[in-house]
Amino acid sequence: MPTFSRQRIFHRLNEAQNIIFIPDKRIDGDSIGAVLALADYFKRLKKNVCIFVSESLPEKYQFLPGASVCISDFSLIEKEMFDLAVSCDCSDAVYVTDIIHRFPRPPFLINIDHHKTNSYYGDMNLVEEEASAACEVVYRLFRTNQIIPSREAATCLLCGIAFDTTIFSNDGTNARALEAASELVLYGARTQDVIRMIFRNRSIAALRIWGLALERLRTHEGLSFVSTCLTRKDMEENGVTDDEVDGLSDFLNVVVNVQTLFVLRETKDGGIKVSMRTTDRNVANLARMFGGGGHIKAAGFTIPHMQLISHSLTGIWCVVERDRTC
């Protein structure tokens, strides 16, 4: 299914009066930044807007303007008659469609994303794979339609672009991303608050966990990749949340001199979340095979523990080797 033009998407947004914005189930700086920026603009037009999140917003994103109005209790909105739903940075079609079909009248759905693995599940889709972040897609949606974001919206959009590019240090960083970030700073985005959220705001306990992951880095002989892992016991004994471990794979990708990196983390339900970073292979195809998603050089998936044992990292690596990009 083709992506729609920014003009047509914006026209459909403007027509709506009651809009629900839905970030990815697992919230990060890009997904929450995109929905907050859109909600900021349409609230100023006196639209009725709502942001639904799957769980309470992580504390580190509370600095973002508008974050306090996010709703995680569906019962508070289950009787609402939204005429439009907008998903941002969410390639999980099942998650989004399950939400909108819980309403008495499922709203029209616009899907905004930048992931190669997006299945174009919306009634209208704005999927720009060349964009560094969903927030860059939203920024260009505004720009194409001659909209200057408020200082608050600019901060939210900068958060997403900086988050997905690891503060302009990974392969997703390009001239378009830098141009967008530069303009957002000119619009008043709070740069230092964004940088502090991504890198500086770490607890001592979280740093200990990151140190444990560094200690467990393993080079797989004869194979050009390294891996590390964290168990649920590691997290619980140190009093660290999943949110505090986010960003570990991006950090290791910057500082470890290796082509491909796997970070394995045990989830609350006993599954394994696998985060992959690479410089010369296509890990998006592998992620898709296991029901995950992402980009060519940064992707992930979650699978049951026993399934990981049956496939093993070495077996998974054969798939990665097949999909070399250079």
Short mmCIF file of N, CA and C in Angstrom, two decimals, residues 72-175:
data_model
loop_
_atom_site.label_atom_id
_atom_site.label_comp_id
_atom_site.label_asym_id
_atom_site.label_seq_id
_atom_site.Cartn_x
_atom_site.Cartn_y
_atom_site.Cartn_z
N SER A 72 -3.24 6.12 30.68
CA SER A 72 -2.92 4.69 30.56
C SER A 72 -4.07 3.79 31.00
N ASP A 73 -5.12 4.39 31.55
CA ASP A 73 -6.30 3.63 31.98
C ASP A 73 -7.38 3.74 30.89
N PHE A 74 -7.56 2.67 30.14
CA PHE A 74 -8.49 2.71 29.01
C PHE A 74 -9.93 2.96 29.45
N SER A 75 -10.28 2.56 30.65
CA SER A 75 -11.65 2.73 31.12
C SER A 75 -12.07 4.21 31.15
N LEU A 76 -11.08 5.10 31.22
CA LEU A 76 -11.38 6.54 31.26
C LEU A 76 -11.84 7.07 29.90
N ILE A 77 -11.55 6.32 28.84
CA ILE A 77 -11.88 6.82 27.49
C ILE A 77 -12.69 5.82 26.67
N GLU A 78 -13.07 4.68 27.25
CA GLU A 78 -13.68 3.60 26.47
C GLU A 78 -15.00 3.99 25.81
N LYS A 79 -15.68 5.01 26.33
CA LYS A 79 -16.96 5.42 25.75
C LYS A 79 -16.83 6.63 24.82
N GLU A 80 -15.59 7.09 24.62
CA GLU A 80 -15.37 8.25 23.75
C GLU A 80 -15.66 7.89 22.29
N MET A 81 -16.11 8.88 21.53
CA MET A 81 -16.39 8.68 20.11
C MET A 81 -15.35 9.45 19.30
N PHE A 82 -14.14 8.92 19.23
CA PHE A 82 -13.09 9.55 18.45
C PHE A 82 -13.37 9.36 16.96
N ASP A 83 -13.16 10.42 16.18
CA ASP A 83 -13.33 10.26 14.74
C ASP A 83 -12.00 10.02 14.03
N LEU A 84 -10.89 10.11 14.78
CA LEU A 84 -9.59 9.87 14.17
C LEU A 84 -8.61 9.32 15.22
N ALA A 85 -7.86 8.29 14.83
CA ALA A 85 -6.76 7.76 15.63
C ALA A 85 -5.48 7.94 14.83
N VAL A 86 -4.40 8.30 15.51
CA VAL A 86 -3.10 8.50 14.86
C VAL A 86 -2.05 7.71 15.64
N SER A 87 -1.46 6.72 15.00
CA SER A 87 -0.37 5.97 15.63
C SER A 87 0.96 6.54 15.15
N CYS A 88 1.92 6.59 16.04
CA CYS A 88 3.24 7.14 15.71
C CYS A 88 4.35 6.20 16.14
N ASP A 89 5.25 5.89 15.22
CA ASP A 89 6.44 5.09 15.51
C ASP A 89 6.05 3.69 15.98
N CYS A 90 4.96 3.17 15.48
CA CYS A 90 4.47 1.87 15.93
C CYS A 90 4.27 0.94 14.74
N SER A 91 5.16 -0.03 14.59
CA SER A 91 5.04 -0.96 13.47
C SER A 91 4.22 -2.20 13.85
N ASP A 92 3.75 -2.25 15.11
CA ASP A 92 2.93 -3.37 15.58
C ASP A 92 1.47 -3.10 15.27
N ALA A 93 1.00 -3.60 14.14
CA ALA A 93 -0.37 -3.35 13.71
C ALA A 93 -1.39 -3.92 14.68
N VAL A 94 -1.11 -5.08 15.24
CA VAL A 94 -2.06 -5.75 16.14
C VAL A 94 -2.32 -4.89 17.37
N TYR A 95 -1.27 -4.32 17.94
CA TYR A 95 -1.41 -3.49 19.13
C TYR A 95 -2.34 -2.31 18.86
N VAL A 96 -2.10 -1.61 17.75
CA VAL A 96 -2.88 -0.41 17.44
C VAL A 96 -4.32 -0.76 17.10
N THR A 97 -4.53 -1.74 16.24
CA THR A 97 -5.90 -2.08 15.83
C THR A 97 -6.71 -2.65 16.99
N ASP A 98 -6.06 -3.37 17.90
CA ASP A 98 -6.78 -3.86 19.08
C ASP A 98 -7.32 -2.70 19.91
N ILE A 99 -6.54 -1.63 20.02
CA ILE A 99 -6.99 -0.46 20.79
C ILE A 99 -8.19 0.20 20.14
N ILE A 100 -8.09 0.49 18.86
CA ILE A 100 -9.17 1.26 18.22
C ILE A 100 -10.46 0.46 18.10
N HIS A 101 -10.34 -0.86 18.07
CA HIS A 101 -11.57 -1.68 17.96
C HIS A 101 -12.22 -1.94 19.32
N ARG A 102 -11.66 -1.37 20.36
CA ARG A 102 -12.30 -1.44 21.67
C ARG A 102 -13.29 -0.29 21.87
N PHE A 103 -13.28 0.67 20.95
CA PHE A 103 -14.22 1.78 21.03
C PHE A 103 -15.57 1.39 20.41
N PRO A 104 -16.67 2.03 20.84
CA PRO A 104 -18.00 1.72 20.27
C PRO A 104 -18.02 1.88 18.75
N ARG A 105 -17.26 2.88 18.25
CA ARG A 105 -17.16 3.10 16.82
C ARG A 105 -15.68 3.29 16.49
N PRO A 106 -15.02 2.28 15.92
CA PRO A 106 -13.59 2.40 15.63
C PRO A 106 -13.29 3.62 14.76
N PRO A 107 -12.36 4.47 15.18
CA PRO A 107 -12.06 5.68 14.40
C PRO A 107 -11.23 5.38 13.16
N PHE A 108 -11.24 6.31 12.22
CA PHE A 108 -10.36 6.28 11.05
C PHE A 108 -8.93 6.30 11.57
N LEU A 109 -8.03 5.56 10.92
CA LEU A 109 -6.68 5.40 11.44
C LEU A 109 -5.62 5.94 10.49
N ILE A 110 -4.78 6.85 10.99
CA ILE A 110 -3.60 7.32 10.26
C ILE A 110 -2.37 6.73 10.94
N ASN A 111 -1.51 6.13 10.15
CA ASN A 111 -0.30 5.45 10.62
C ASN A 111 0.92 6.26 10.18
N ILE A 112 1.64 6.83 11.15
CA ILE A 112 2.84 7.64 10.87
C ILE A 112 4.07 6.90 11.42
N ASP A 113 5.03 6.63 10.54
CA ASP A 113 6.17 5.82 10.98
C ASP A 113 7.36 6.04 10.06
N HIS A 114 8.49 5.44 10.44
CA HIS A 114 9.69 5.50 9.61
C HIS A 114 10.38 4.13 9.54
N HIS A 115 9.74 3.10 10.06
CA HIS A 115 10.36 1.78 10.08
C HIS A 115 10.14 1.03 8.77
N LYS A 116 11.19 0.39 8.32
CA LYS A 116 11.13 -0.41 7.10
C LYS A 116 10.15 -1.57 7.26
N THR A 117 9.98 -2.03 8.51
CA THR A 117 9.13 -3.19 8.76
C THR A 117 7.67 -2.83 8.96
N ASN A 118 7.29 -1.58 8.79
CA ASN A 118 5.89 -1.20 8.94
C ASN A 118 5.03 -1.86 7.86
N SER A 119 3.86 -2.35 8.24
CA SER A 119 3.01 -3.09 7.29
C SER A 119 1.93 -2.22 6.64
N TYR A 120 1.99 -0.91 6.82
CA TYR A 120 1.03 0.02 6.22
C TYR A 120 -0.40 -0.38 6.60
N TYR A 121 -0.64 -0.48 7.89
CA TYR A 121 -1.91 -1.00 8.40
C TYR A 121 -2.99 0.08 8.55
N GLY A 122 -2.66 1.33 8.35
CA GLY A 122 -3.65 2.39 8.55
C GLY A 122 -4.60 2.56 7.38
N ASP A 123 -5.68 3.31 7.61
CA ASP A 123 -6.55 3.71 6.50
C ASP A 123 -5.81 4.69 5.61
N MET A 124 -4.94 5.49 6.22
CA MET A 124 -3.97 6.32 5.51
C MET A 124 -2.62 6.12 6.19
N ASN A 125 -1.56 6.11 5.39
CA ASN A 125 -0.22 5.85 5.92
C ASN A 125 0.76 6.92 5.49
N LEU A 126 1.57 7.38 6.42
CA LEU A 126 2.68 8.27 6.12
C LEU A 126 3.92 7.60 6.68
N VAL A 127 4.54 6.77 5.86
CA VAL A 127 5.71 5.99 6.26
C VAL A 127 6.89 6.43 5.40
N GLU A 128 7.87 7.04 6.03
CA GLU A 128 9.03 7.55 5.31
C GLU A 128 10.28 6.85 5.85
N GLU A 129 10.68 5.79 5.15
CA GLU A 129 11.77 4.94 5.63
C GLU A 129 13.11 5.66 5.67
N GLU A 130 13.26 6.70 4.87
CA GLU A 130 14.54 7.41 4.86
C GLU A 130 14.68 8.37 6.03
N ALA A 131 13.61 8.60 6.78
CA ALA A 131 13.66 9.52 7.92
C ALA A 131 14.40 8.88 9.09
N SER A 132 15.08 9.71 9.85
CA SER A 132 15.84 9.21 11.00
C SER A 132 14.95 8.82 12.15
N ALA A 133 13.74 9.38 12.20
CA ALA A 133 12.83 9.16 13.33
C ALA A 133 11.41 9.50 12.91
N ALA A 134 10.45 8.99 13.65
CA ALA A 134 9.06 9.38 13.41
C ALA A 134 8.89 10.88 13.65
N CYS A 135 9.67 11.41 14.60
CA CYS A 135 9.61 12.85 14.86
C CYS A 135 10.09 13.66 13.66
N GLU A 136 11.01 13.12 12.88
CA GLU A 136 11.41 13.82 11.66
C GLU A 136 10.27 13.79 10.64
N VAL A 137 9.53 12.69 10.59
CA VAL A 137 8.37 12.60 9.69
C VAL A 137 7.34 13.67 10.08
N VAL A 138 7.08 13.81 11.38
CA VAL A 138 6.12 14.81 11.85
C VAL A 138 6.63 16.22 11.57
N TYR A 139 7.92 16.43 11.80
CA TYR A 139 8.52 17.74 11.51
C TYR A 139 8.31 18.11 10.04
N ARG A 140 8.53 17.16 9.13
CA ARG A 140 8.37 17.43 7.70
C ARG A 140 6.89 17.56 7.33
N LEU A 141 6.02 16.87 8.05
CA LEU A 141 4.58 17.06 7.86
C LEU A 141 4.21 18.51 8.18
N PHE A 142 4.72 19.02 9.29
CA PHE A 142 4.49 20.43 9.64
C PHE A 142 5.08 21.36 8.59
N ARG A 143 6.32 21.11 8.23
CA ARG A 143 7.04 22.03 7.33
C ARG A 143 6.36 22.10 5.96
N THR A 144 5.98 20.94 5.42
CA THR A 144 5.32 20.91 4.11
C THR A 144 4.03 21.72 4.11
N ASN A 145 3.37 21.76 5.25
CA ASN A 145 2.09 22.46 5.36
C ASN A 145 2.22 23.83 6.01
N GLN A 146 3.46 24.38 5.97
CA GLN A 146 3.74 25.74 6.45
C GLN A 146 3.36 25.96 7.91
N ILE A 147 3.59 24.93 8.74
CA ILE A 147 3.30 25.04 10.17
C ILE A 147 4.61 25.19 10.94
N ILE A 148 4.70 26.22 11.75
CA ILE A 148 5.86 26.40 12.62
C ILE A 148 5.49 25.85 14.00
N PRO A 149 6.18 24.82 14.47
CA PRO A 149 5.82 24.24 15.77
C PRO A 149 6.11 25.21 16.91
N SER A 150 5.34 25.10 17.97
CA SER A 150 5.60 25.89 19.17
C SER A 150 6.93 25.44 19.79
N ARG A 151 7.40 26.22 20.75
CA ARG A 151 8.63 25.82 21.44
C ARG A 151 8.45 24.46 22.11
N GLU A 152 7.27 24.23 22.65
CA GLU A 152 6.98 22.96 23.32
C GLU A 152 7.01 21.80 22.33
N ALA A 153 6.35 21.97 21.17
CA ALA A 153 6.35 20.91 20.17
C ALA A 153 7.74 20.69 19.60
N ALA A 154 8.51 21.77 19.43
CA ALA A 154 9.88 21.65 18.92
C ALA A 154 10.74 20.83 19.86
N THR A 155 10.57 21.00 21.17
CA THR A 155 11.31 20.21 22.15
C THR A 155 10.97 18.73 22.01
N CYS A 156 9.68 18.43 21.85
CA CYS A 156 9.25 17.04 21.71
C CYS A 156 9.83 16.41 20.44
N LEU A 157 9.82 17.14 19.34
CA LEU A 157 10.35 16.61 18.08
C LEU A 157 11.86 16.42 18.14
N LEU A 158 12.57 17.37 18.76
CA LEU A 158 14.02 17.22 18.90
C LEU A 158 14.34 16.01 19.77
N CYS A 159 13.53 15.78 20.79
CA CYS A 159 13.73 14.61 21.65
C CYS A 159 13.73 13.32 20.82
N GLY A 160 12.74 13.19 19.92
CA GLY A 160 12.64 11.98 19.12
C GLY A 160 13.79 11.79 18.16
N ILE A 161 14.19 12.87 17.49
CA ILE A 161 15.29 12.77 16.53
C ILE A 161 16.60 12.47 17.24
N ALA A 162 16.84 13.17 18.36
CA ALA A 162 18.08 12.93 19.12
C ALA A 162 18.09 11.52 19.69
N PHE A 163 16.93 11.04 20.14
CA PHE A 163 16.86 9.71 20.72
C PHE A 163 17.17 8.64 19.68
N ASP A 164 16.53 8.71 18.52
CA ASP A 164 16.70 7.66 17.52
C ASP A 164 18.05 7.71 16.82
N THR A 165 18.74 8.84 16.86
CA THR A 165 20.08 8.93 16.26
C THR A 165 21.18 8.81 17.31
N THR A 166 20.78 8.50 18.56
CA THR A 166 21.73 8.46 19.68
C THR A 166 22.53 9.76 19.72
N ILE A 167 21.81 10.84 19.75
CA ILE A 167 22.37 12.20 19.70
C ILE A 167 23.32 12.34 18.51
N PHE A 168 22.80 12.00 17.33
CA PHE A 168 23.47 12.23 16.05
C PHE A 168 24.81 11.49 15.94
N SER A 169 24.83 10.24 16.43
CA SER A 169 26.07 9.47 16.40
C SER A 169 25.93 8.14 15.68
N ASN A 170 24.71 7.70 15.36
CA ASN A 170 24.57 6.40 14.70
C ASN A 170 24.32 6.54 13.20
N ASP A 171 24.11 5.41 12.53
CA ASP A 171 23.97 5.43 11.07
C ASP A 171 22.68 6.07 10.59
N GLY A 172 21.73 6.30 11.50
CA GLY A 172 20.50 6.97 11.11
C GLY A 172 20.67 8.47 10.93
N THR A 173 21.83 8.98 11.33
CA THR A 173 22.11 10.41 11.23
C THR A 173 22.48 10.77 9.79
N ASN A 174 21.74 11.71 9.22
CA ASN A 174 22.05 12.18 7.87
C ASN A 174 21.80 13.68 7.80
N ALA A 175 21.98 14.25 6.63
CA ALA A 175 21.84 15.70 6.48
C ALA A 175 20.43 16.16 6.81
#
